Amino acid sequence: MNSFSGRRRPTAAVLISLAVATGVTACGSGSGSSGSEGADGKTYTVWDPYPQFAKGSDWTKLLDKCGTAAGVKVKRTAFDTSDLTNKALLAAQQGNSPDVLIVDNPVVSTLAEAGVLTTTDDNKLDTSKTDPNLLAAGQSGGKTYGTPIGANTLALYYNKKVLKEAGVDVASVKDWQSLTAALEKVKKAGKKGITFSAIGTEEGSFQFLPWFWGAGAELTRLDSAQGESALSLWKGWVKSGLAPNSVLNNTQTTSWQEFTTGEYAFAENGTWQLAGAKKAGLDYGVLPIPGASGGSAAAPTGGEFVTLPVQDDTGRYTTSQKLATCLTSTQNLYDTDTTLSYVAPTTEVQDKQVAANAELKPWVDAVKAAKGRTSDDLGTKYPKISEQMWKAVQSALSGSTSPKDALADAQSAVK
């Protein structure tokens, strides 16, 4: 694959500007093994954002198994998500990128734009079975830069006991109007309506996006009438007491803690809370977030991509591809996504997950309707758009600005 030999190493200035654009801070390289350490050709390095999985875990065992199958030793280093992005950018500038890099999906376009990653056309990773809406998060400029290892997204958890006491049939919740009617019934019955995260960070944008997209709005036009209707919906809920004022400061974790008190009818949250829901002993259900006029709204996809960074020694790509293919094979995807509480990126494995656990069905439906935050070729434009979005949400919900003016200001700032 000598097509990579002519690529220039990204300059420090370019990498630092991209790091700032994506909210990571440039710093010197710290601990972490690099591709150059495998000088004997038998050691291949993998960087991932799963520090929760220590040596001896199912994840590290899988890495070792894939290494053995490829005839090499795998040296794995784990970083926190934001730290990993920074380390990957700097390693590329220094010419010591890992052989396999697993990164949060919004970061892929940043690394691709910096010239850090190989394309699937060049590295021959097979993405033919991957759901197109999930694959789109790793595409930029008409090229694909990796393959998803799994996905998570948002949906609505509901408390069956609260809804029953309020006389609400969850099957009646099909759009915004029927959801608001259900919240009003719950409030009238003396319980609390819905909790979510509207904090002034990426978490706030992440949680607002299903309503923004569910209204038919697009990220290239924050101040559309559709976007205004989504922000007006949230503002109306807070103003009328159907959602608490605490949403302004809620993270997804604190929002979830509110729901586990058993007082709320609904909570917007993700697949990663499934274990916590069971532990809390709640009698709960899950339904996809409804669109304004019905159907499932597109929620943003979370989860990581397996990518192959550019190497000076192009002879390493063949083995790197074997490692990536092993990690994303049908059987290994099932085991890994079960461990991560992710929905698999292929229909074949999704069906296997639902057959083993029927509770995953609404999450598979939500992932099928999900959308990458950097899709539509937004790439590194997304962080700036997202920042103005969460500022608009904060401004409108706090009452300092109308939804219309808040989004007009946001669009103006993006331009």
C-alpha angles and dihedrals in degrees: 000000000000091000087097097055094086096052116116120229110250114257121243091243093055093047095048091050090051091047090054091047091056096044100254125124121234114235140151119290113272134185114334135109122249137208091255091067089072092073091147089059090236099090119072123186128224124189119195140169095235106101088152089074110077129191110296094032121127089256096055090043089056091051090052091047092052090048092052091049090052092046096245141098117252120219108196129196124184126206137176109265099255093041091051092057092053093045091050093051093049094043089055091052090050093047097242105105119159118257093239123026123189111196141168108273099244089058094060095080091048092054092042092052089051091054093245099125137060119230124243088243087063102034094041096226107166112235097162094114096045118109106255095226090057095043090053090072088068097047128098132166092000093304130109118223106189145332129269119252091199143321141233129187144165132282138154119274113201133197108231094200094053092047092048092051089050093049094243121149105208089210087069091064103095106133142005095282094053092043091053090048089053091050091051091053090050092051091048089053089057099257133110125264122214136339129199142149119271096159119148096258138076088284089065092051091044090056095043095051098078089058093042092050091037088062090054095254124146130216091234089066112038094170098057120130088249092055090048091053091054093050090044089055092056093043091050092052093051094043093051095044096249087120124031125250086238090079087083090068100025120121116199087262097053091043088054091050088057091053093050090060085078093233099103127080096206141018129185107222145125146268089264090073095061094097090047092051091056092044091052089057093231121159094228142160134194132225132175115260106265123237119238093264099024140285124079118311118227107256122196118264122239125188137085140283126222106226137176114223123216113271130197087221101062090186089078095067097081093059093039088055090052090053093049092046091051093050091052100040117127097258095042093047090055093051095042096046090048088054093047095042087238131143111241118248095232130068091228094060093037089058089050091051093051091047088056096041120019090192088075093065096092090046092052088050090050092049090049088058095040127114134206116249091227094043120121088053093286091136112155091001089075099077092057092046091047093051092054090046095055091045089054091049091050092047095049098042093048089055096239094116137017117253090248095052093041092056093043089055090047094052091047091052092049091053 
